[in-house]
Coordinates of C-alpha atoms and ligand atoms in Angstrom, one line a residue:
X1 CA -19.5 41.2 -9.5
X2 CA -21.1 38.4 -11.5
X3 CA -24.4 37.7 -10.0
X4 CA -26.9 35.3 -11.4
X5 CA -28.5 38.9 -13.2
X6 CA -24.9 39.4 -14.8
X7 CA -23.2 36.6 -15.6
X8 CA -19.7 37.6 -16.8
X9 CA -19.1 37.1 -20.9
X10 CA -15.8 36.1 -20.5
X11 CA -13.8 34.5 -17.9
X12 CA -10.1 34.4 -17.3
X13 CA -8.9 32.2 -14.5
X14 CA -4.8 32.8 -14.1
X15 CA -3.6 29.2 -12.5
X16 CA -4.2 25.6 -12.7
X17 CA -3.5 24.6 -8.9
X18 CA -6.2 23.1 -6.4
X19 CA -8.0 26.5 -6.5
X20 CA -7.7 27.7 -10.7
X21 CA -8.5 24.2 -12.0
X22 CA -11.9 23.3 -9.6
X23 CA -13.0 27.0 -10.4
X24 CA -12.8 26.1 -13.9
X25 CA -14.7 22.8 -13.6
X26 CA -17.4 24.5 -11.7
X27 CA -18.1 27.2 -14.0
X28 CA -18.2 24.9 -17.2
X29 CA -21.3 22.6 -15.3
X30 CA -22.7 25.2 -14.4
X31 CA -26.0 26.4 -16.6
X32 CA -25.8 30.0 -15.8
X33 CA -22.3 30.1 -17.1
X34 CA -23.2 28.3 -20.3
X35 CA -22.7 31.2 -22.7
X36 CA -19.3 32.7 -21.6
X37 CA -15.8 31.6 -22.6
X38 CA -13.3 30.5 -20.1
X39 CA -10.0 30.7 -20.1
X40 CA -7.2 28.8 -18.1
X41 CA -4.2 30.2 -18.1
X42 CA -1.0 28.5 -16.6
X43 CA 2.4 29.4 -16.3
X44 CA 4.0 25.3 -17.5
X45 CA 2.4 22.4 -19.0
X46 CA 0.6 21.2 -16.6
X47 CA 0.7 19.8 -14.3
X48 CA 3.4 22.2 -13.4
X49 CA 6.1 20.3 -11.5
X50 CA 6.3 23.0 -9.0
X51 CA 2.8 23.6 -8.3
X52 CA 1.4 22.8 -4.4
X53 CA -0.7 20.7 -6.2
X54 CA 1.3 18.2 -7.3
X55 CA 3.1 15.8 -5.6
X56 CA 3.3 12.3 -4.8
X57 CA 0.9 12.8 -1.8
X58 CA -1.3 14.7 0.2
X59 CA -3.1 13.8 3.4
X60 CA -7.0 13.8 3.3
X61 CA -8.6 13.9 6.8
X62 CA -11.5 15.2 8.4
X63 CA -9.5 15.9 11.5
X64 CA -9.5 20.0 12.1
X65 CA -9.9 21.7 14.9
X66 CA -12.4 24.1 13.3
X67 CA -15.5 22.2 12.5
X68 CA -16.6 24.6 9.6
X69 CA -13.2 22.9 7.7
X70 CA -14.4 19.2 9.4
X71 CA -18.0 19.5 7.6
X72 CA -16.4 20.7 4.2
X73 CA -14.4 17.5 4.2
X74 CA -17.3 15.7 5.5
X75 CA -18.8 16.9 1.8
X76 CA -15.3 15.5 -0.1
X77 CA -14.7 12.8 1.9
X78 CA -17.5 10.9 -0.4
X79 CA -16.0 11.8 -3.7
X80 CA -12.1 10.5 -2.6
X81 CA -14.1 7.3 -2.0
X82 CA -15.8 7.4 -5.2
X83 CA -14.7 8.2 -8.6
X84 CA -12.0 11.0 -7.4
X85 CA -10.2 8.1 -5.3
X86 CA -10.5 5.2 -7.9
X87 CA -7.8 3.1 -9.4
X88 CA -5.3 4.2 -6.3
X89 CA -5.4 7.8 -6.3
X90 CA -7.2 7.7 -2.8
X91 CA -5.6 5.3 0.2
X92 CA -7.8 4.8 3.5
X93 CA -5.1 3.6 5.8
X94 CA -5.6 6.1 8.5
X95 CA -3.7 8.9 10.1
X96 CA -2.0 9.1 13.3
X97 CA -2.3 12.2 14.7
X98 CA 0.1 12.2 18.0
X99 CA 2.1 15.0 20.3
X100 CA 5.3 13.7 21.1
X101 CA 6.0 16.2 24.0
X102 CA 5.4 16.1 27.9
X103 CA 3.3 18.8 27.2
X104 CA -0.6 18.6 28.1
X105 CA -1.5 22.4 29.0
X106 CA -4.5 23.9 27.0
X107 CA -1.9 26.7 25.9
X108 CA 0.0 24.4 23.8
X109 CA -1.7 24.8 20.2
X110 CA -0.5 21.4 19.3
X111 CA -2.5 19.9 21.9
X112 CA -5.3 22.0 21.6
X113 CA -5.5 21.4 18.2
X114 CA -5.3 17.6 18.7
X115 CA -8.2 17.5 21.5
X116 CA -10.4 20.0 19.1
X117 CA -9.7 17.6 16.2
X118 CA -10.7 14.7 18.0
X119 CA -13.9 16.3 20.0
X120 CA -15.1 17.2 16.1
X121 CA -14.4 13.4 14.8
X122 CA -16.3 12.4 17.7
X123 CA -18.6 14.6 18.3
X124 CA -19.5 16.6 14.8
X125 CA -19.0 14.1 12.1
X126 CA -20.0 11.1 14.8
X127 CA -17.2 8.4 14.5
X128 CA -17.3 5.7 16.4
X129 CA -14.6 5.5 19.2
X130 CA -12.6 2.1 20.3
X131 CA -10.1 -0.6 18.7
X132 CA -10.4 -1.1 15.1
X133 CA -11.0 -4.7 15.8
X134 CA -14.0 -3.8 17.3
X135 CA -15.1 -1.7 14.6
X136 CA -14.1 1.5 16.3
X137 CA -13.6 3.7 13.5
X138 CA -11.3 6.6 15.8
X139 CA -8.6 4.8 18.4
X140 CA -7.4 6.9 21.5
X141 CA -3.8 6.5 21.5
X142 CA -3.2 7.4 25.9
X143 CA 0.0 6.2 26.0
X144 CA 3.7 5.8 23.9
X145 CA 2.8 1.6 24.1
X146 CA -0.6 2.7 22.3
X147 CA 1.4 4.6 19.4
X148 CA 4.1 1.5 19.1
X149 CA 1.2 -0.7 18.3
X150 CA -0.1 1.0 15.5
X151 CA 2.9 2.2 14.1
X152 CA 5.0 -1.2 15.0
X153 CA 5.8 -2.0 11.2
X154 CA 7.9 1.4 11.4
X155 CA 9.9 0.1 14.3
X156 CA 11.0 3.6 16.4
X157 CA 9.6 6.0 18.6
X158 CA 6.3 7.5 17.0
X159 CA 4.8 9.6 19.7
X160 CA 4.0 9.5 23.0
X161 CA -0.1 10.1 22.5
X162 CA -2.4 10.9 20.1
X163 CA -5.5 9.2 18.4
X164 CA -5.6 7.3 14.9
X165 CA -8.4 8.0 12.8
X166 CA -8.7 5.2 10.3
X167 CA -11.3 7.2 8.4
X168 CA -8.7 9.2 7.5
X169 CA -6.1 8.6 4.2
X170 CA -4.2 10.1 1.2
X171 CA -4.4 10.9 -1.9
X172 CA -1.9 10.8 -4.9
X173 CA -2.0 14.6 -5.4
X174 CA -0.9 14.5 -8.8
X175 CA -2.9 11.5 -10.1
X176 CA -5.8 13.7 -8.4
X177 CA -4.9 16.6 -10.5
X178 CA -5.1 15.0 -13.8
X179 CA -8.5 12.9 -13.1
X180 CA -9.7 16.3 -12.6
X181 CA -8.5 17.7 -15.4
X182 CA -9.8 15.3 -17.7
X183 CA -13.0 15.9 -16.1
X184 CA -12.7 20.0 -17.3
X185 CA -11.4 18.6 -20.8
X186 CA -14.3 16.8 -20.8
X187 CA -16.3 19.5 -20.7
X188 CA -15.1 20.6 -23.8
X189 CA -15.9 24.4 -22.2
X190 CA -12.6 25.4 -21.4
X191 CA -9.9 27.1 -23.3
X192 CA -6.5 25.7 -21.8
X193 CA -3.1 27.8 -22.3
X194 CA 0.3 27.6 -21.1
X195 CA 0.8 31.0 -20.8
X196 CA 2.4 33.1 -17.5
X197 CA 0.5 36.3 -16.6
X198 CA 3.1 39.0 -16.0
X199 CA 1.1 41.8 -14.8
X200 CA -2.5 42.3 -14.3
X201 CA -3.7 46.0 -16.3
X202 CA -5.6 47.7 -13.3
X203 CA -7.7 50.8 -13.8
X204 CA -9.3 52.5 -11.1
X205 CA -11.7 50.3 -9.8
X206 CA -11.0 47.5 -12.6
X207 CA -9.2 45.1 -14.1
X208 CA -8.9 45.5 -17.8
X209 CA -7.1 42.4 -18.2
X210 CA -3.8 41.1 -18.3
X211 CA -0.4 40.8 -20.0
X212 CA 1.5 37.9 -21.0
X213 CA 5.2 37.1 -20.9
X214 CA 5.5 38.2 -25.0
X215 CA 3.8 41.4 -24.3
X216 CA 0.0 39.9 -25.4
X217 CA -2.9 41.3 -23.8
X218 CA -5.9 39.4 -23.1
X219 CA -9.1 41.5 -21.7
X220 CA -12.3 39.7 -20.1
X221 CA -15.5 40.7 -17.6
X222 CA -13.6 38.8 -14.8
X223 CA -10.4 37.6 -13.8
X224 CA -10.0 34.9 -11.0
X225 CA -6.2 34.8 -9.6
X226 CA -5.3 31.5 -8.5
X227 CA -1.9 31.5 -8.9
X228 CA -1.1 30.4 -5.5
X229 CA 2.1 31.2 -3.9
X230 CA 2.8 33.4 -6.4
X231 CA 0.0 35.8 -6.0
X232 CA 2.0 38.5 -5.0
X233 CA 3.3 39.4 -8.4
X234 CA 0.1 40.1 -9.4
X235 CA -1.6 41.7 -6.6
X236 CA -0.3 43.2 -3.5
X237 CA -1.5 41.0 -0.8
X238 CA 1.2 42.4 1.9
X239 CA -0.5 41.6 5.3
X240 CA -2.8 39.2 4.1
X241 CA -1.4 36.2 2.4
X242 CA 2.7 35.3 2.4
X243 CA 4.7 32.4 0.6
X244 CA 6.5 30.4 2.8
X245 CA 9.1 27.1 1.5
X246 CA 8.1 23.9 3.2
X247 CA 10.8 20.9 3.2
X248 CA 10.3 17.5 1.6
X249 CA 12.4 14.5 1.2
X250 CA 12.1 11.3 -0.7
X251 CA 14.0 7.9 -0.2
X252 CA 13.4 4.6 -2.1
X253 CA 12.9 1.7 -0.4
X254 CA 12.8 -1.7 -1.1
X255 CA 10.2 -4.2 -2.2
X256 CA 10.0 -6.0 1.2
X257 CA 10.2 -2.6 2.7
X258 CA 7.0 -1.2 0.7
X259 CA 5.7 -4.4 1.4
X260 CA 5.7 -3.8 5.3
X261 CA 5.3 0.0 5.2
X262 CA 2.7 0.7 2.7
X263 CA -0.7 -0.7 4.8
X264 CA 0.7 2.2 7.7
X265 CA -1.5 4.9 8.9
X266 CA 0.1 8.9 7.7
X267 CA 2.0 9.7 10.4
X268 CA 1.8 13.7 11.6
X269 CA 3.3 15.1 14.8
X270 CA 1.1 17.9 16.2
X271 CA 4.8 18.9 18.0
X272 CA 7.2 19.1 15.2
X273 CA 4.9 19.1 12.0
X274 CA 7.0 16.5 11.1
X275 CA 4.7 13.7 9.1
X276 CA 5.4 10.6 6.8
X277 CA 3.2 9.4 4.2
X278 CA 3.1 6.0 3.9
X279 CA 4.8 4.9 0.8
X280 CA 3.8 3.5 -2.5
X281 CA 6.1 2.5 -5.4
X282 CA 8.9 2.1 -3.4
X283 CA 9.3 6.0 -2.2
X284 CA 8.7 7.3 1.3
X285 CA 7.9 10.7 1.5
X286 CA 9.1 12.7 5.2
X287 CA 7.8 16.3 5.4
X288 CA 7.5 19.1 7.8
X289 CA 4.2 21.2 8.2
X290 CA 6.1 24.3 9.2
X291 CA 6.5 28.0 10.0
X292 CA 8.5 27.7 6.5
X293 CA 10.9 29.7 4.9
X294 CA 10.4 33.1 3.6
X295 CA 12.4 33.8 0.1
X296 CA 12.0 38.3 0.8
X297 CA 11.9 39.7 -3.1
X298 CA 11.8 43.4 -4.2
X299 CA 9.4 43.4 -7.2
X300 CA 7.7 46.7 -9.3
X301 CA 4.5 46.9 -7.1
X302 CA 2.2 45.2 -9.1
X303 CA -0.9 47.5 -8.9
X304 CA 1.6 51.1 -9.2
X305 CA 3.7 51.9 -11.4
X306 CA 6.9 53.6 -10.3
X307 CA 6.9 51.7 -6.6
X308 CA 8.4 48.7 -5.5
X309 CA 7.5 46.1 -2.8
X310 CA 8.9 43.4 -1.2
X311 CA 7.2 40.1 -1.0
X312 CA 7.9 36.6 0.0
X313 CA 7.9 34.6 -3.6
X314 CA 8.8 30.8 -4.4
X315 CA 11.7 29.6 -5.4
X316 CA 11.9 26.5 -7.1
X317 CA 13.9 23.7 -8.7
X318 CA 12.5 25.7 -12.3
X319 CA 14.4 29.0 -10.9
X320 CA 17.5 26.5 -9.5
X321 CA 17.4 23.0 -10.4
X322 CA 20.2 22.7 -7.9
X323 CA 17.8 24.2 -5.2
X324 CA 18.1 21.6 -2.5
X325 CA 16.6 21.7 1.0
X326 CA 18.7 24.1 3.6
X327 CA 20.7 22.1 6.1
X328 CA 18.0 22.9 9.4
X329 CA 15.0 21.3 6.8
X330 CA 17.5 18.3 6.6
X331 CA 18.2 17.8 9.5
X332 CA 14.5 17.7 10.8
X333 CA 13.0 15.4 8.3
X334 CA 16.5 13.2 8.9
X335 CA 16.2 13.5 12.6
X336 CA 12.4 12.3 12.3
X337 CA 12.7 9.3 10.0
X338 CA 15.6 8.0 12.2
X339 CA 13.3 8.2 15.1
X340 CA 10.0 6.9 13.4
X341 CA 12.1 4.5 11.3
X342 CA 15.3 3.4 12.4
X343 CA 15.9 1.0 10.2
X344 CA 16.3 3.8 7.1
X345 CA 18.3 6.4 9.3
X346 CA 21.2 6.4 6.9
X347 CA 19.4 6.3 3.5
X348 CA 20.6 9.1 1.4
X349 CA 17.3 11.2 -0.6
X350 CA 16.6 10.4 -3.7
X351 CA 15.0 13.6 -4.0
X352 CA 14.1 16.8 -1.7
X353 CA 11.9 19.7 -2.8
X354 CA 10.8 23.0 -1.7
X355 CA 7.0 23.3 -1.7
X356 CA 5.3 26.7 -1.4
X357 CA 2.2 27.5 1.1
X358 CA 0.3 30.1 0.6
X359 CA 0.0 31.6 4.2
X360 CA -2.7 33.4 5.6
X361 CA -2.6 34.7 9.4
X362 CA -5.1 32.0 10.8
X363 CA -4.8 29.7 8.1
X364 CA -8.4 30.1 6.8
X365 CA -8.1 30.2 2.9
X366 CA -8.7 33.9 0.8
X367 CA -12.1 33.7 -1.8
X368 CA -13.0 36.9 -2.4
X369 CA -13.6 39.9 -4.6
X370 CA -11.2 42.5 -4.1
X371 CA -12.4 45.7 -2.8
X372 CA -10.9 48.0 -4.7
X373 CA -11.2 46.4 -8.2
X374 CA -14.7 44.9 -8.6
X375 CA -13.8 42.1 -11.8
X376 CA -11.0 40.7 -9.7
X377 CA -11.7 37.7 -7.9
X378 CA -8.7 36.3 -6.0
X379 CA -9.0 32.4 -4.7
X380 CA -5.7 31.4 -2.4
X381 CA -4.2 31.3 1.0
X382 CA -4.5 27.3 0.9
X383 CA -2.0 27.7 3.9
X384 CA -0.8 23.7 3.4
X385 CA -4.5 22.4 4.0
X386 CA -6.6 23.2 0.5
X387 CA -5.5 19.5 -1.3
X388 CA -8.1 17.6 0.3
X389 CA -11.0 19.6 -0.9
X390 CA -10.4 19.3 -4.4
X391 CA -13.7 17.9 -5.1
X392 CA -16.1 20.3 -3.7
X393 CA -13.5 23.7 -3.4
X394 CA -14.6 24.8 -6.6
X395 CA -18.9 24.6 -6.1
X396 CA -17.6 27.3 -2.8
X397 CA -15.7 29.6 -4.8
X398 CA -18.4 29.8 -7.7
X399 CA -20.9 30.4 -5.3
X400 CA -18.9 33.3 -4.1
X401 CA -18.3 34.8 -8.0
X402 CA -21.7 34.9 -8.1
X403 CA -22.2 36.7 -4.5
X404 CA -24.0 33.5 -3.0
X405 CA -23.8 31.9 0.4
X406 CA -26.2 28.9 -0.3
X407 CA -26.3 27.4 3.2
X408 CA -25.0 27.7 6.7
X409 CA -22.0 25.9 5.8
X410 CA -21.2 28.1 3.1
X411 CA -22.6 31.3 4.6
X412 CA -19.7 30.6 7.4
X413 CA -16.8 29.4 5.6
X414 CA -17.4 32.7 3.0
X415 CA -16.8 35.1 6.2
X416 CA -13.5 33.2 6.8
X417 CA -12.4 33.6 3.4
X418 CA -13.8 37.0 3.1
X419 CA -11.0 40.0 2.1
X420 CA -9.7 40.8 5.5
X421 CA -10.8 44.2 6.8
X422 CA -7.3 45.3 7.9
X423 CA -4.0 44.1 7.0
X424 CA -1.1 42.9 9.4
X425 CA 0.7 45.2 10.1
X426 CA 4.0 43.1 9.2
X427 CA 4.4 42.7 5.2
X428 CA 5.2 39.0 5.9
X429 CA 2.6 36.9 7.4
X430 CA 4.1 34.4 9.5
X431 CA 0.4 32.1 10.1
X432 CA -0.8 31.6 13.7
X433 CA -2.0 28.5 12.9
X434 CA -0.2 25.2 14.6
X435 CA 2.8 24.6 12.9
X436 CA 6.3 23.1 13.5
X437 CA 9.8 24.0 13.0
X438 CA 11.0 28.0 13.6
X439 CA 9.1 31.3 13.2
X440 CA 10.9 33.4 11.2
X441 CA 13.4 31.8 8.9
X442 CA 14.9 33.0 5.7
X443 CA 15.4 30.8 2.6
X444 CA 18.7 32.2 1.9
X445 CA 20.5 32.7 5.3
X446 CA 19.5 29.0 5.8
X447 CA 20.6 27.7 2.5
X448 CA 23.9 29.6 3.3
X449 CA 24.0 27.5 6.4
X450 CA 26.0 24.4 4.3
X451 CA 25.1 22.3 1.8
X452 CA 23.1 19.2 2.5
X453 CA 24.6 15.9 0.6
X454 CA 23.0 15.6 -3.4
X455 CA 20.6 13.5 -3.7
X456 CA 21.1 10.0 -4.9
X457 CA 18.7 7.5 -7.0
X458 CA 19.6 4.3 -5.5
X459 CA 19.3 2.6 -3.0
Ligands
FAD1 C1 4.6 20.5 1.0 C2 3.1 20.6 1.0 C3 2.3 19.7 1.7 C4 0.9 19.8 1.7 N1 0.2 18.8 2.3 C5 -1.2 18.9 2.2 C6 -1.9 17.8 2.7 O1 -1.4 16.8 3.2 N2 -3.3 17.9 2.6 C7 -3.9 19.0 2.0 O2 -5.1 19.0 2.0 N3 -3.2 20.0 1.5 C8 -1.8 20.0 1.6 N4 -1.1 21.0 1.1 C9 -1.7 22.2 0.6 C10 -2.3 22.1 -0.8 O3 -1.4 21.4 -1.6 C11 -2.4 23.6 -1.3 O4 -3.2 24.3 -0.4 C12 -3.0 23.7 -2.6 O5 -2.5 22.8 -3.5 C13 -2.9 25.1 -3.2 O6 -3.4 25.2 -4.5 P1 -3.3 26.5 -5.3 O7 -4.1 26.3 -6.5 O8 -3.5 27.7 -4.4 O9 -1.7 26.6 -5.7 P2 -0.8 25.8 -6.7 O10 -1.1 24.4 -6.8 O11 0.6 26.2 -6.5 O12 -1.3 26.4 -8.1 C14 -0.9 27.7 -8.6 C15 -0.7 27.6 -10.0 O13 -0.5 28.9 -10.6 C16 0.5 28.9 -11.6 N5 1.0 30.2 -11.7 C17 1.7 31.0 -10.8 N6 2.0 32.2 -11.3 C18 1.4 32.2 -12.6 C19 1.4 33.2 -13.6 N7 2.0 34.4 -13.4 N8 0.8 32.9 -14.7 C20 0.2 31.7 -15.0 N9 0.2 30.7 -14.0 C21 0.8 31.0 -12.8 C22 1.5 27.9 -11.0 O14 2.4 27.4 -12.0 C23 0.6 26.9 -10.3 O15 0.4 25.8 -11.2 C24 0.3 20.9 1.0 C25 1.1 21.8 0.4 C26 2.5 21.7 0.3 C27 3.3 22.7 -0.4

């Protein structure tokens, strides 16, 4: 462990997502790290097309149902208004948060989940509650008339209740993602290589360091995995953190469309996961927050030599630049933009994409040491939720590299993210946080389902 007696000599961080590239930020302001060399290692030039981390957008909201996650983004929130969010990598235009079922019972997680995200708006981070016009800063939305009016540029059938917090926005995830790494360039304290980390050389209760595709070995005092959904080659994480595929799909609109669209709040269904961002540059993002796909793979187990495992790992448009979304994925996000937008029902994609979570069973994130090799610091499990805190994730996980829980805040969010005492007892994890679409689904029986129509880019 690198405490503030032993600060680590050399630091290898495997991963330039949300998780690897804040770590490295971190460490390179910080004093006590002034003397070691740090090392980013990533598998493409970044920013690597298939990373969670990039993308056209991601939502950034305060609105959780945990308050521990509500205060963290109470500590971001500050910085997407600030430099992070400048020249239009940050949009305040609100999200929507609504339930579109008949359903109000306290056993329905998407309705819990709504009323403990709006008691925490309200009642932990204080927002003020009425009509915008009245400077009410979170809107109750008690009826389907209430959702039409702030949704009525979009023209369907948005939800039958919900609230609108206009605190709330998005961020253009990969604009986000450079800003930041010119920040760590900036630094001029971090060695930056495109290089992918084939295995990871584990001793007993060590890691000597790890291997590159080519065969080259680099060593250091510590190694920081953060290569998200992909963990699972390096480190065997069955029972506590899976990859699951999530569906996106991209259409280009019009000028006059943009035009009308682009002041809207995010749209999320607490019912479906279904959401649209609003759009900007003439594309309109639909996406489900989902159960996901599983992609089952038998790999060499990456800490034994001799087994095998099997493991849930992405695949991509780099594996299969083909890869398209499976028919049911297509189906939802088309079913939802008709609904929401009836006016672009029939617009073909321009574009759809497979984006990989990593899943953890409650959906609290994993930054920890691993107990069995004490150099090995693993930082993951974003489970769809671990954009927003770009700014401040990577202050948390240094803290925990060097074994310190500096407040309250911290002290709790670091037993959530602690290494889980006992494993599922399932390899996959399938999360039991509030999703929508199926439990359960497989990439490839789904893909086998039919082919969806090939994107087009035009209008
Ligand atoms: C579709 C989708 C929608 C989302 N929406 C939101 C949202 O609205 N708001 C929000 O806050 N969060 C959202 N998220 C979640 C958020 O984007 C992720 O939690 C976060 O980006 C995860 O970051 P990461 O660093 O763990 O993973 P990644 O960004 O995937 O980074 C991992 C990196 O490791 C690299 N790598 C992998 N293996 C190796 C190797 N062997 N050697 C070297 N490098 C390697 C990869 O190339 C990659 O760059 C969403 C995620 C997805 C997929």
């Amino acid at each position: 462990m690198a405490t503030t007696e032993t600060i680590a000599a050399s630091i290898l961080i495997v991963g330039s997502g949300v998780f690897g590239l804040s770590t490295a930020y971190a460490l390179a302001q910080r004093d006590a790290f002034k003397n070691t060399s740090i090392t980013l290692l990533e598998r493409l030039d970044f920013p690597a097309p298939d990373a969670a981390s990039i993308d056209s957008s991601r939502i950034i909201r305060p609105d959780y149902a945990d308050p521990a996650y509500a205060a963290l983004m109470a500590e971001a929130h500050p910085h997407w208004r600030g430099s992070f969010g400048a020249e239009g990598r940050y949009s305040e235009a609100g999200l929507c948060l609504v339930q579109d079922s008949g359903d109000e019972s306290g056993d329905n997680a998407a309705h819990y989940y709504l009323i403990k995200a709006l008691e925490n708006v309200k009642s932990k981070l204080g927002l003020r509650v009425g009509r915008r016009e009245e400077g009410g800063q979170v809107e109750l939305l008690e009826t389907p008339e209430d959702v039409a009016r702030v949704t009525a540029s979009m023209g369907g059938d948005c939800g039958r209740r919900g609230y609108v917090n206009w605190t709330s926005g998005w961020a253009d995830a990969e604009a986000g993602m450079r800003y930041l790494r010119d920040l760590v360039e900036r630094t001029g304290r971090v060695e930056f290589r495109t290089a992918e980390v084939t295995r990871l050389h584990y001793s007993q209760d060590r890691v000597e360091g790890v291997e590159l595709v080519g065969g080259e070995r680099l060593s250091a005092d510590l190694v920081v995995l953060a290569t998200g959904a992909w963990m699972q080659t390096l480190v065997d994480l069955r029972g506590i953190a899976s990859a699951t595929g999530q569906v996106l799909a991209y259409i280009d609109i019009t000028q006059e469309e943009q035009d009308r669209l682009g002041g809207n709040p995010t749209l999320l269904c607490e019912t479906n996961g279904m959401f649209i961002i609003p759009p900007r540059n003439r594309v309109l993002k639909v996406a489900r927050h989902g159960y996901g796909y599983a992609n089952p793979t038998t790999i060499p187990h990456p800490e034994r030599s001799g087994d095998t495992i099997a493991v849930s790992l992405p695949r991509t448009k780099q594996d299969d630049p083909n890869l398209n979304i499976a028919p049911e994925g297509d189906r939802a996000c088309r079913e939802y933009l008709a609904k929401c937008i009836p006016s672009l029902a029939t617009r073909p994609w321009t574009q759809t994409r497979i984006c990989w979570y990593s899943d953890t069973p409650v959906g609290d994130w994993l930054i920890s040491y691993h107990p069995t090799y004490r150099n090995l610091f693993v930082a993951t499990g974003g489970s769809g939720h671990a954009y927003k805190f770009l700014p401040v994730i990577g202050e948390r996980i240094v803290d925990l590299v060097m074994g310190e829980e500096r407040d309250v805040l911290g002290a709790e969010l670091g037993k959530k993210w602690k290494w889980p005492a006992q494993r599922r007892e399932e390899d996959q994890v399938w999360t039991d946080d509030w999703r929508g679409g199926v439990k359960g689904m497989i990439l490839d029986e789904e893909l086998a389902k039919g082919e969806i129509a090939a994107p087009r880019s035009r209008l």
